[in-house]
Amino acid sequence: MSNAVSSLAVPAPGSKASEPEIRFEHVTKTFGRSESDLFRAVDDLSLDVYPGQIVALLGKTGCGKSTMFNMIAGLLDPTEGKVLVSGRDPFRNFDWYRGKIAIVFQNDRLLPWRTAIENVELGLEMLNVPGAQRRETAQRWLSRLGLGGHENDYPHALSGGMRQRVSIARAFATNAGLLLCDEPFSALDEMTAQRLREEFTSLVRENGKTAVFITHSINEALQIGDRIVVLKRPAKIAYDINLTADLGSAEKEAIREKIRDVLSA
Amino acid sequence: MTQQTLQSNWTSIVMPVLTRIAVLAAPFVLLAVAWQIAASMFPSYLFPSLIDVFLRFFKIVASWDQFVQVLATVGRIMAGLAGAFVIGGAMAIVMARSRATDNFLSPILTFFQGIPALSWVVFAIIWFHGIEFRILFIMIMTTLPAFTFQILGALRAVPKDLFEMVLSFRPTKAQMFRTMIWPSVFPEIVTAWKVNLGNAARVVVVAELVGATGGVGYELLQQQQLFDMAGALAWTLQLVMFVIIVQQILTWIEVVAFRYRAISERSL
């Protein structure tokens, strides 16, 4: 098994996906105003993510995963280098990505003054989708995620798992091509998280989305990703591997061991 | 449905309402009893009978010439509050967006907060001629700092994580205001109105007492000159009733608009 950086992270020969959906070109991101309090969150990072991939970004706390995430989302601008999403700079072309990127956050971030269905409709409202169509789409996604009958419940009346399902429905409802997920199941109990992971991956694959999934759990990365990128601190690729569907348990265990070694190095 | 079930339903619906009314009324009943005891012990120009006070109260309501004075005062309160809310809201938005503007305006507003309402009355009489403009000016100047600071606080307290979530959908400015900003600040705005309503009701009387030829404040001045305690109380009660009615409307708005809030079975 190879552990060469990025060597396995390119599309398979003959693949139609030659243009990356996300490209990091020697990206560095620093915080702080003066040299003395300068904090380097991302250091000369280069990474390509291809359409249809589910990439699990794995790393210890504070390794710059969220900074990378915010740069893809267009919320942060790199200090050096270039971030491109669908060939454009997401920070400078912020509005161009309306309806093209959807985010599932670590906590559900539901608007407390909106019912479950109204929360799912939020992204569709930004796209000016007519009311009836909006409601029908939101209803369909809530039902798909097992929340039929809870449409008119306010967030405070839902359990943590149900609220996170609503936030997943909200992300899928806009039919965005790129999904960004920031440890969305880390606050849930293992049983609920396991069920939601399965639902999430099948939804991403069924709908042909590209997904970047931030996690600090090796098991979660192995379960969700068809590619795992391990980051060292500050964010720089330490290990990058594509996973195939027919991976045996012995091979998975070997990958798990390798990731452990990289993380503890 | 049996008669027993009907009676049980009636009891379960009506009894809590009656209990609530009794709890609300109890302190006022005690106050009224204490007043009536004082009325039996002191001359009526000091403590008039409550019957006299209520007769005067209803006479004001029944007489258009007198009730129009109450409406004039109510109009001045609402105009002053609306003016202060619009100006204060605009200032708060600018202050929330610009640190420099905040640094410039905050000390001025704090300075204004320290100026007594009576001083604004004197300034208004010296500076302006029109009675209505004087009162509007006094009302705005006395309630403006509180409105501005309360709205500014509400804007700063908009949850950052929810704001970022909405922002991730790339809303227009109008969409961001409608879906995120307004629902976040609305509870604070209702509270600001509730607090400023009481302040405005007190200030408007002072303004009318000194500088007006009509309104509840002016009528109170007349009662003082006639040494008519029943009249003074009856006019005061008109204003109190207005404040209670508007507070109830605001409470009703809170109940309807904030029904999404979780209610704990244990109170603070």
Short mmCIF file of C-alpha atoms in Angstrom, two decimals:
data_model
loop_
_atom_site.label_atom_id
_atom_site.label_comp_id
_atom_site.label_asym_id
_atom_site.label_seq_id
_atom_site.Cartn_x
_atom_site.Cartn_y
_atom_site.Cartn_z
CA MET A 1 0.00 0.00 0.00
CA SER A 2 1.31 3.40 -0.92
CA ASN A 3 1.42 6.29 1.46
CA ALA A 4 2.86 8.76 -1.05
CA VAL A 5 1.29 12.15 -0.65
CA SER A 6 -1.41 12.76 -3.28
CA SER A 7 -0.22 9.84 -5.39
CA LEU A 8 -3.52 8.03 -4.95
CA ALA A 9 -5.64 11.14 -4.91
CA VAL A 10 -5.96 11.60 -8.65
CA PRO A 11 -8.84 10.20 -10.68
CA ALA A 12 -8.42 6.69 -12.00
CA PRO A 13 -7.14 6.45 -15.60
CA GLY A 14 -9.97 6.88 -18.04
CA SER A 15 -12.08 8.74 -15.53
CA LYS A 16 -14.21 11.54 -17.01
CA ALA A 17 -13.49 13.74 -14.02
CA SER A 18 -10.29 15.42 -15.08
CA GLU A 19 -10.98 18.95 -13.78
CA PRO A 20 -10.87 19.20 -9.97
CA GLU A 21 -13.97 20.50 -8.18
CA ILE A 22 -11.77 21.97 -5.45
CA ARG A 23 -8.14 22.98 -5.90
CA PHE A 24 -5.69 24.24 -3.27
CA GLU A 25 -2.54 25.62 -4.91
CA HIS A 26 0.28 26.17 -2.40
CA VAL A 27 -2.15 27.70 0.06
CA THR A 28 -0.91 29.28 3.27
CA LYS A 29 -3.17 30.92 5.81
CA THR A 30 -1.85 32.88 8.76
CA PHE A 31 -3.68 34.74 11.51
CA GLY A 32 -2.38 37.59 13.63
CA ARG A 33 -1.27 41.13 12.93
CA SER A 34 2.41 41.18 13.81
CA GLU A 35 5.28 38.72 13.32
CA SER A 36 5.36 37.98 17.05
CA ASP A 37 1.73 36.75 17.29
CA LEU A 38 1.54 35.18 13.81
CA PHE A 39 -0.26 31.84 13.76
CA ARG A 40 0.14 29.61 10.71
CA ALA A 41 -3.04 27.50 10.34
CA VAL A 42 -2.37 26.19 6.81
CA ASP A 43 1.12 25.77 5.38
CA ASP A 44 1.81 25.51 1.63
CA LEU A 45 -1.07 23.09 1.08
CA SER A 46 -1.80 21.67 -2.35
CA LEU A 47 -4.82 19.43 -2.82
CA ASP A 48 -7.26 18.51 -5.59
CA VAL A 49 -10.74 17.13 -4.94
CA TYR A 50 -12.51 15.64 -7.98
CA PRO A 51 -16.25 15.66 -8.77
CA GLY A 52 -18.14 12.82 -7.10
CA GLN A 53 -15.49 12.18 -4.45
CA ILE A 54 -16.30 11.98 -0.76
CA VAL A 55 -13.12 13.23 0.87
CA ALA A 56 -12.66 12.76 4.60
CA LEU A 57 -10.29 15.40 5.99
CA LEU A 58 -8.79 13.89 9.09
CA GLY A 59 -6.56 15.56 11.64
CA LYS A 60 -6.03 16.43 15.26
CA THR A 61 -7.84 19.36 16.86
CA GLY A 62 -6.31 22.68 15.77
CA CYS A 63 -4.61 21.28 12.66
CA GLY A 64 -6.35 23.79 10.38
CA LYS A 65 -9.21 21.62 9.08
CA SER A 66 -11.82 24.30 9.84
CA THR A 67 -9.64 26.99 8.26
CA MET A 68 -9.49 24.91 5.06
CA PHE A 69 -13.25 24.40 5.30
CA ASN A 70 -13.88 28.14 5.66
CA MET A 71 -11.64 28.87 2.67
CA ILE A 72 -13.59 26.41 0.50
CA ALA A 73 -16.84 27.98 1.74
CA GLY A 74 -15.55 31.44 0.76
CA LEU A 75 -15.63 32.73 4.32
CA LEU A 76 -11.82 33.14 4.53
CA ASP A 77 -9.25 34.36 2.01
CA PRO A 78 -5.86 32.57 1.78
CA THR A 79 -2.81 34.61 2.80
CA GLU A 80 -0.75 33.01 0.01
CA GLY A 81 -1.62 30.68 -2.85
CA LYS A 82 -4.94 30.07 -4.51
CA VAL A 83 -8.17 28.26 -3.58
CA LEU A 84 -10.44 27.42 -6.51
CA VAL A 85 -13.89 25.84 -6.36
CA SER A 86 -15.42 24.96 -9.74
CA GLY A 87 -12.59 26.97 -11.27
CA ARG A 88 -13.35 30.20 -9.39
CA ASP A 89 -12.13 31.93 -6.25
CA PRO A 90 -14.92 31.35 -3.68
CA PHE A 91 -13.95 34.37 -1.55
CA ARG A 92 -14.03 36.90 -4.39
CA ASN A 93 -17.00 35.34 -6.20
CA PHE A 94 -18.99 34.71 -3.02
CA ASP A 95 -22.47 35.25 -4.51
CA TRP A 96 -21.74 33.14 -7.61
CA TYR A 97 -21.87 30.03 -5.39
CA ARG A 98 -25.50 30.63 -4.34
CA GLY A 99 -27.14 27.20 -4.54
CA LYS A 100 -23.84 25.52 -5.49
CA ILE A 101 -22.36 24.89 -2.04
CA ALA A 102 -24.25 23.58 1.00
CA ILE A 103 -22.84 23.15 4.48
CA VAL A 104 -23.67 20.79 7.33
CA PHE A 105 -22.18 22.23 10.50
CA GLN A 106 -20.86 20.59 13.66
CA ASN A 107 -23.99 21.61 15.55
CA ASP A 108 -27.32 21.77 13.76
CA ARG A 109 -27.52 25.60 13.65
CA LEU A 110 -31.28 25.53 13.17
CA LEU A 111 -33.04 28.88 13.45
CA PRO A 112 -35.03 28.53 16.69
CA TRP A 113 -37.86 30.75 15.43
CA ARG A 114 -38.53 28.50 12.44
CA THR A 115 -40.23 25.11 12.39
CA ALA A 116 -38.40 22.08 10.99
CA ILE A 117 -39.91 22.53 7.52
CA GLU A 118 -39.24 26.29 7.52
CA ASN A 119 -35.59 25.58 8.41
CA VAL A 120 -35.30 23.18 5.47
CA GLU A 121 -36.86 25.82 3.20
CA LEU A 122 -34.22 28.42 4.15
CA GLY A 123 -31.74 27.75 1.34
CA LEU A 124 -34.57 27.50 -1.20
CA GLU A 125 -35.82 30.92 -0.13
CA MET A 126 -32.38 32.36 -0.97
CA LEU A 127 -32.77 30.82 -4.44
CA ASN A 128 -36.22 32.45 -4.78
CA VAL A 129 -37.94 29.09 -5.30
CA PRO A 130 -41.76 29.62 -5.33
CA GLY A 131 -43.50 28.87 -2.02
CA ALA A 132 -45.42 25.73 -3.04
CA GLN A 133 -42.40 24.15 -4.70
CA ARG A 134 -40.26 25.08 -1.72
CA ARG A 135 -42.63 23.41 0.70
CA GLU A 136 -42.94 20.30 -1.45
CA THR A 137 -39.14 19.91 -1.69
CA ALA A 138 -38.64 20.51 2.04
CA GLN A 139 -41.42 18.02 2.85
CA ARG A 140 -39.82 15.41 0.59
CA TRP A 141 -36.40 15.77 2.23
CA LEU A 142 -37.83 15.66 5.74
CA SER A 143 -39.72 12.47 4.87
CA ARG A 144 -36.58 11.03 3.24
CA LEU A 145 -34.72 11.58 6.50
CA GLY A 146 -37.48 10.00 8.59
CA LEU A 147 -38.94 13.23 9.95
CA GLY A 148 -42.41 12.97 8.44
CA GLY A 149 -44.89 14.23 11.03
CA HIS A 150 -42.35 16.61 12.61
CA GLU A 151 -42.59 19.31 9.94
CA ASN A 152 -44.23 21.84 12.22
CA ASP A 153 -42.13 21.13 15.31
CA TYR A 154 -39.82 23.87 16.55
CA PRO A 155 -36.14 22.87 17.06
CA HIS A 156 -36.47 22.86 20.85
CA ALA A 157 -39.05 20.08 20.56
CA LEU A 158 -36.69 17.81 18.56
CA SER A 159 -33.89 15.55 19.81
CA GLY A 160 -30.24 16.21 18.89
CA GLY A 161 -30.32 13.50 16.21
CA MET A 162 -33.57 14.82 14.72
CA ARG A 163 -32.21 18.37 14.63
CA GLN A 164 -29.08 17.19 12.81
CA ARG A 165 -31.30 15.35 10.31
CA VAL A 166 -33.16 18.62 9.69
CA SER A 167 -29.83 20.34 9.02
CA ILE A 168 -28.85 17.57 6.57
CA ALA A 169 -32.25 17.95 4.85
CA ARG A 170 -31.61 21.72 4.68
CA ALA A 171 -28.26 21.12 2.96
CA PHE A 172 -29.63 18.57 0.46
CA ALA A 173 -32.80 20.55 -0.33
CA THR A 174 -30.89 23.18 -2.34
CA ASN A 175 -29.48 20.42 -4.58
CA ALA A 176 -26.00 21.97 -4.33
CA GLY A 177 -23.27 20.02 -6.12
CA LEU A 178 -20.73 20.46 -3.33
CA LEU A 179 -21.39 19.49 0.29
CA LEU A 180 -19.13 20.66 3.09
CA CYS A 181 -19.53 18.87 6.40
CA ASP A 182 -17.77 20.01 9.57
CA GLU A 183 -17.87 17.09 12.03
CA PRO A 184 -21.66 16.98 11.77
CA PHE A 185 -22.14 13.86 13.90
CA SER A 186 -19.55 14.48 16.62
CA ALA A 187 -22.09 15.72 19.16
CA LEU A 188 -24.40 12.71 18.76
CA ASP A 189 -24.42 9.36 20.53
CA GLU A 190 -22.63 6.58 18.61
CA MET A 191 -25.81 4.70 17.59
CA THR A 192 -27.46 7.79 16.14
CA ALA A 193 -24.21 8.96 14.54
CA GLN A 194 -23.70 5.53 12.91
CA ARG A 195 -27.22 5.56 11.44
CA LEU A 196 -26.85 9.13 10.17
CA ARG A 197 -23.43 8.37 8.62
CA GLU A 198 -24.98 5.54 6.61
CA GLU A 199 -27.90 7.71 5.52
CA PHE A 200 -25.58 10.57 4.66
CA THR A 201 -23.19 8.54 2.48
CA SER A 202 -26.02 6.86 0.61
CA LEU A 203 -27.66 10.26 -0.03
CA VAL A 204 -24.38 11.76 -1.28
CA ARG A 205 -23.79 8.80 -3.64
CA GLU A 206 -27.42 8.60 -4.83
CA ASN A 207 -27.39 12.30 -5.69
CA GLY A 208 -23.90 12.36 -7.24
CA LYS A 209 -22.52 15.06 -4.93
CA THR A 210 -18.95 15.96 -4.15
CA ALA A 211 -18.43 16.07 -0.40
CA VAL A 212 -15.67 17.25 1.91
CA PHE A 213 -16.17 15.76 5.33
CA ILE A 214 -14.11 17.03 8.26
CA THR A 215 -13.62 14.58 11.10
CA HIS A 216 -11.16 13.67 13.83
CA SER A 217 -12.40 10.08 14.03
CA ILE A 218 -10.48 7.47 12.01
CA ASN A 219 -13.47 5.11 12.04
CA GLU A 220 -15.76 7.83 10.73
CA ALA A 221 -13.28 8.70 7.96
CA LEU A 222 -13.07 5.03 6.94
CA GLN A 223 -16.84 4.65 6.95
CA ILE A 224 -17.68 7.81 5.03
CA GLY A 225 -14.77 8.69 2.75
CA ASP A 226 -13.82 7.16 -0.53
CA ARG A 227 -10.65 9.15 -0.06
CA ILE A 228 -8.96 10.06 3.22
CA VAL A 229 -6.63 13.03 3.57
CA VAL A 230 -4.73 13.14 6.85
CA LEU A 231 -3.43 16.56 7.87
CA LYS A 232 -0.57 17.40 10.16
CA ARG A 233 -0.32 20.66 12.08
CA PRO A 234 -0.27 23.30 10.52
CA ALA A 235 -2.54 21.96 7.78
CA LYS A 236 -0.33 20.12 5.31
CA ILE A 237 -1.00 16.71 3.79
CA ALA A 238 0.65 13.91 5.75
CA TYR A 239 -1.16 10.99 4.12
CA ASP A 240 -3.62 10.75 1.26
CA ILE A 241 -5.33 7.58 0.11
CA ASN A 242 -8.21 6.51 -2.11
CA LEU A 243 -10.40 3.74 -0.74
CA THR A 244 -12.09 1.21 -2.97
CA ALA A 245 -15.49 -0.30 -2.24
CA ASP A 246 -14.07 -3.83 -2.15
CA LEU A 247 -11.55 -3.07 0.58
CA GLY A 248 -11.22 -6.05 2.94
CA SER A 249 -11.17 -5.76 6.70
CA ALA A 250 -7.43 -6.58 6.86
CA GLU A 251 -6.65 -3.77 4.41
CA LYS A 252 -8.89 -1.40 6.36
CA GLU A 253 -7.07 -2.32 9.56
CA ALA A 254 -3.73 -1.64 7.87
CA ILE A 255 -4.96 1.81 6.75
CA ARG A 256 -6.25 2.49 10.24
CA GLU A 257 -2.81 1.60 11.68
CA LYS A 258 -1.06 3.79 9.13
CA ILE A 259 -3.32 6.76 9.93
CA ARG A 260 -2.68 6.25 13.66
CA ASP A 261 1.06 6.31 13.01
CA VAL A 262 0.79 9.48 10.92
CA LEU A 263 -1.37 11.22 13.51
CA SER A 264 0.90 10.30 16.41
CA ALA A 265 4.09 11.26 14.54
CA MET B 1 -71.59 14.10 27.14
CA THR B 2 -72.87 13.77 30.68
CA GLN B 3 -73.61 16.72 32.93
CA GLN B 4 -70.74 15.57 35.18
CA THR B 5 -68.23 15.71 32.27
CA LEU B 6 -69.49 19.14 31.21
CA GLN B 7 -69.10 20.40 34.76
CA SER B 8 -65.58 18.89 34.97
CA ASN B 9 -64.57 20.56 31.65
CA TRP B 10 -66.01 23.90 32.78
CA THR B 11 -64.10 23.67 36.06
CA SER B 12 -60.81 22.79 34.35
CA ILE B 13 -61.10 25.72 31.91
CA VAL B 14 -62.71 28.43 34.03
CA MET B 15 -61.02 27.84 37.38
CA PRO B 16 -57.44 28.57 36.20
CA VAL B 17 -58.67 31.79 34.54
CA LEU B 18 -60.48 32.88 37.69
CA THR B 19 -57.45 32.02 39.82
CA ARG B 20 -55.21 34.08 37.54
CA ILE B 21 -57.58 37.06 37.70
CA ALA B 22 -57.76 36.76 41.51
CA VAL B 23 -53.95 36.67 41.79
CA LEU B 24 -53.63 39.73 39.52
CA ALA B 25 -56.39 41.64 41.32
CA ALA B 26 -55.33 40.85 44.91
CA PRO B 27 -52.68 43.61 45.33
CA PHE B 28 -55.00 46.22 43.79
CA VAL B 29 -57.85 45.17 46.06
CA LEU B 30 -55.56 45.53 49.10
CA LEU B 31 -54.41 48.97 47.88
CA ALA B 32 -58.03 50.05 47.34
CA VAL B 33 -59.02 48.88 50.82
CA ALA B 34 -56.08 50.79 52.37
CA TRP B 35 -57.04 53.92 50.39
CA GLN B 36 -60.70 53.63 51.42
CA ILE B 37 -59.69 53.34 55.11
CA ALA B 38 -57.56 56.50 54.67
CA ALA B 39 -60.53 58.21 52.94
CA SER B 40 -62.72 57.52 55.97
CA MET B 41 -60.09 59.02 58.30
CA PHE B 42 -58.85 62.09 56.36
CA PRO B 43 -60.60 65.00 54.59
CA SER B 44 -61.72 64.26 51.02
CA TYR B 45 -59.34 66.86 49.49
CA LEU B 46 -56.48 64.65 50.77
CA PHE B 47 -57.93 61.15 50.31
CA PRO B 48 -61.14 61.25 48.25
CA SER B 49 -63.39 58.20 48.23
CA LEU B 50 -62.59 55.75 45.45
CA ILE B 51 -66.20 56.01 44.30
CA ASP B 52 -65.63 59.73 43.60
CA VAL B 53 -62.40 58.93 41.78
CA PHE B 54 -64.04 56.29 39.57
CA LEU B 55 -67.02 58.56 38.84
CA ARG B 56 -64.59 61.25 37.66
CA PHE B 57 -62.68 58.63 35.67
CA PHE B 58 -65.80 57.51 33.77
CA LYS B 59 -66.91 61.13 33.31
CA ILE B 60 -63.63 61.80 31.46
CA VAL B 61 -64.14 58.72 29.26
CA ALA B 62 -67.79 59.67 28.57
CA SER B 63 -67.06 63.31 27.70
CA TRP B 64 -65.44 63.72 24.28
CA ASP B 65 -64.07 67.18 25.21
CA GLN B 66 -62.16 65.64 28.09
CA PHE B 67 -61.28 62.30 26.50
CA VAL B 68 -59.71 64.07 23.55
CA GLN B 69 -57.12 65.39 26.05
CA VAL B 70 -56.20 61.78 26.91
CA LEU B 71 -55.95 60.94 23.21
CA ALA B 72 -53.69 63.96 22.66
CA THR B 73 -51.31 62.69 25.34
CA VAL B 74 -51.44 59.15 23.92
CA GLY B 75 -50.67 60.54 20.46
CA ARG B 76 -47.69 62.49 21.83
CA ILE B 77 -46.32 59.38 23.58
CA MET B 78 -46.66 57.21 20.48
CA ALA B 79 -45.22 59.89 18.16
CA GLY B 80 -42.26 60.43 20.50
CA LEU B 81 -41.60 56.70 20.85
CA ALA B 82 -41.95 56.08 17.13
CA GLY B 83 -39.57 58.97 16.36
CA ALA B 84 -37.00 57.78 18.91
CA PHE B 85 -37.33 54.19 17.65
CA VAL B 86 -36.74 55.14 14.00
CA ILE B 87 -33.83 57.49 14.75
CA GLY B 88 -32.38 55.19 17.44
CA GLY B 89 -32.73 52.14 15.16
CA ALA B 90 -30.92 53.91 12.32
CA MET B 91 -28.16 55.09 14.67
CA ALA B 92 -27.80 51.60 16.15
CA ILE B 93 -27.40 50.03 12.68
CA VAL B 94 -24.71 52.56 11.75
CA MET B 95 -22.95 52.07 15.13
CA ALA B 96 -23.08 48.28 14.78
CA ARG B 97 -21.47 48.49 11.33
CA SER B 98 -18.82 51.10 12.15
CA ARG B 99 -16.61 51.03 15.25
CA ALA B 100 -15.58 54.65 14.60
CA THR B 101 -19.22 55.84 14.58
CA ASP B 102 -19.87 53.85 17.74
CA ASN B 103 -16.85 55.43 19.44
CA PHE B 104 -18.12 58.87 18.39
CA LEU B 105 -21.83 58.50 19.23
CA SER B 106 -21.76 56.34 22.38
CA PRO B 107 -20.28 59.05 24.67
CA ILE B 108 -22.78 61.61 23.33
CA LEU B 109 -25.74 59.30 23.98
CA THR B 110 -24.38 58.46 27.45
CA PHE B 111 -24.08 62.22 28.12
CA PHE B 112 -27.72 62.68 26.95
CA GLN B 113 -28.84 59.91 29.30
CA GLY B 114 -27.57 61.96 32.24
CA ILE B 115 -29.65 65.03 31.32
CA PRO B 116 -32.89 65.13 33.38
CA ALA B 117 -36.20 65.21 31.49
CA LEU B 118 -37.02 68.57 33.12
CA SER B 119 -33.84 70.08 31.64
CA TRP B 120 -34.95 69.00 28.15
CA VAL B 121 -38.32 70.69 28.87
CA VAL B 122 -36.55 73.96 29.70
CA PHE B 123 -34.28 73.68 26.63
CA ALA B 124 -37.29 73.00 24.40
CA ILE B 125 -39.20 76.02 25.73
CA ILE B 126 -36.18 78.28 25.14
CA TRP B 127 -35.30 76.88 21.70
CA PHE B 128 -38.68 76.23 20.05
CA HIS B 129 -42.03 77.97 19.65
CA GLY B 130 -44.51 75.28 18.58
CA ILE B 131 -45.98 73.35 21.51
CA GLU B 132 -46.31 70.04 19.68
CA PHE B 133 -42.77 70.26 18.33
CA ARG B 134 -41.45 71.05 21.80
CA ILE B 135 -43.13 67.95 23.25
CA LEU B 136 -41.97 65.75 20.36
CA PHE B 137 -38.43 67.01 20.84
CA ILE B 138 -38.52 66.28 24.60
CA MET B 139 -39.98 62.80 24.05
CA ILE B 140 -37.39 61.90 21.44
CA MET B 141 -34.42 63.24 23.39
CA THR B 142 -35.37 61.44 26.58
CA THR B 143 -36.05 58.02 25.01
CA LEU B 144 -33.49 58.07 22.17
CA PRO B 145 -30.42 56.86 24.12
CA ALA B 146 -32.25 53.87 25.62
CA PHE B 147 -33.70 52.81 22.24
CA THR B 148 -30.32 53.18 20.53
CA PHE B 149 -28.37 51.24 23.15
CA GLN B 150 -31.01 48.49 23.36
CA ILE B 151 -31.16 47.99 19.58
CA LEU B 152 -27.35 48.18 19.33
CA GLY B 153 -27.06 45.51 22.03
CA ALA B 154 -29.55 43.33 20.18
CA LEU B 155 -27.65 43.69 16.89
CA ARG B 156 -24.37 42.77 18.60
CA ALA B 157 -26.02 39.76 20.23
CA VAL B 158 -27.10 38.20 16.91
CA PRO B 159 -25.74 34.62 17.23
CA LYS B 160 -22.55 34.40 15.13
CA ASP B 161 -22.96 30.69 14.35
CA LEU B 162 -26.50 31.17 13.03
CA PHE B 163 -25.41 34.26 11.09
CA GLU B 164 -22.64 32.23 9.39
CA MET B 165 -25.08 29.43 8.63
CA VAL B 166 -27.46 31.83 6.85
CA LEU B 167 -24.49 33.52 5.16
CA SER B 168 -23.38 30.14 3.76
CA PHE B 169 -26.53 30.19 1.57
CA ARG B 170 -25.32 33.49 0.06
CA PRO B 171 -28.41 35.60 0.87
CA THR B 172 -29.00 39.11 -0.44
CA LYS B 173 -28.90 41.89 2.19
CA ALA B 174 -32.72 41.95 2.29
CA GLN B 175 -32.90 38.15 2.70
CA MET B 176 -30.32 38.25 5.50
CA PHE B 177 -32.31 40.99 7.28
CA ARG B 178 -35.65 39.17 6.90
CA THR B 179 -34.50 35.66 7.79
CA MET B 180 -31.81 36.33 10.40
CA ILE B 181 -31.40 39.88 11.70
CA TRP B 182 -35.02 40.87 12.26
CA PRO B 183 -36.11 37.65 14.07
CA SER B 184 -32.97 37.90 16.26
CA VAL B 185 -33.47 41.51 17.33
CA PHE B 186 -37.28 41.55 17.49
CA PRO B 187 -37.53 40.24 21.10
CA GLU B 188 -35.16 43.01 22.24
CA ILE B 189 -37.18 45.61 20.32
CA VAL B 190 -40.40 44.55 22.06
CA THR B 191 -38.59 44.79 25.42
CA ALA B 192 -37.24 48.22 24.48
CA TRP B 193 -40.77 49.41 23.67
CA LYS B 194 -42.07 48.05 26.98
CA VAL B 195 -39.36 49.80 29.00
CA ASN B 196 -39.55 53.09 27.07
CA LEU B 197 -43.35 53.18 27.19
CA GLY B 198 -43.30 53.63 30.98
CA ASN B 199 -40.55 56.26 30.74
CA ALA B 200 -42.39 58.11 27.98
CA ALA B 201 -45.65 58.18 29.96
CA ARG B 202 -43.83 59.84 32.87
CA VAL B 203 -41.92 62.32 30.69
CA VAL B 204 -44.92 63.41 28.60
CA VAL B 205 -46.77 64.54 31.74
CA VAL B 206 -43.81 66.70 32.78
CA ALA B 207 -43.61 68.17 29.27
CA GLU B 208 -47.35 68.92 29.19
CA LEU B 209 -47.34 70.25 32.74
CA VAL B 210 -44.86 72.95 31.83
CA GLY B 211 -45.30 73.64 28.17
CA ALA B 212 -48.73 72.54 26.87
CA THR B 213 -52.28 73.89 26.72
CA GLY B 214 -53.87 70.45 26.61
CA GLY B 215 -53.34 66.83 27.50
CA VAL B 216 -53.22 64.85 30.73
CA GLY B 217 -50.27 66.87 32.12
CA TYR B 218 -52.10 70.14 31.53
CA GLU B 219 -55.28 68.74 33.15
CA LEU B 220 -53.25 67.62 36.18
CA LEU B 221 -52.00 71.19 36.55
CA GLN B 222 -55.63 72.38 36.56
CA GLN B 223 -56.55 69.86 39.28
CA GLN B 224 -53.59 70.99 41.37
CA GLN B 225 -54.74 74.62 41.12
CA LEU B 226 -58.29 73.57 42.11
CA PHE B 227 -56.90 71.35 44.89
CA ASP B 228 -59.00 68.50 43.40
CA MET B 229 -57.40 65.21 44.42
CA ALA B 230 -60.19 63.04 42.90
CA GLY B 231 -59.68 64.79 39.55
CA ALA B 232 -55.89 64.41 39.76
CA LEU B 233 -56.25 60.70 40.44
CA ALA B 234 -58.84 60.24 37.68
CA TRP B 235 -56.57 61.89 35.05
CA THR B 236 -53.58 59.90 36.29
CA LEU B 237 -55.58 56.68 36.00
CA GLN B 238 -56.37 57.51 32.36
CA LEU B 239 -52.66 57.44 31.58
CA VAL B 240 -52.08 54.32 33.67
CA MET B 241 -54.88 52.55 31.79
CA PHE B 242 -53.27 53.48 28.47
CA VAL B 243 -49.90 52.12 29.60
CA ILE B 244 -51.53 48.89 30.83
CA ILE B 245 -53.43 48.42 27.55
CA VAL B 246 -50.32 48.94 25.39
CA GLN B 247 -48.22 46.70 27.69
CA GLN B 248 -50.88 44.00 27.31
CA ILE B 249 -50.79 44.36 23.51
CA LEU B 250 -46.99 44.03 23.59
CA THR B 251 -47.27 40.99 25.87
CA TRP B 252 -49.77 39.44 23.46
CA ILE B 253 -47.34 40.10 20.57
CA GLU B 254 -44.60 38.38 22.61
CA VAL B 255 -46.82 35.36 23.28
CA VAL B 256 -47.69 34.98 19.58
CA ALA B 257 -44.30 35.91 18.07
CA PHE B 258 -42.11 34.00 20.53
CA ARG B 259 -44.16 30.79 20.73
CA TYR B 260 -41.08 28.96 19.40
CA ARG B 261 -39.32 29.38 22.73
CA ALA B 262 -39.04 26.32 24.95
CA ILE B 263 -40.93 26.66 28.22
CA SER B 264 -39.36 25.13 31.29
CA GLU B 265 -41.64 23.60 33.90
CA ARG B 266 -39.42 25.20 36.53
CA SER B 267 -39.25 28.96 36.68
CA LEU B 268 -36.17 30.97 37.62
#
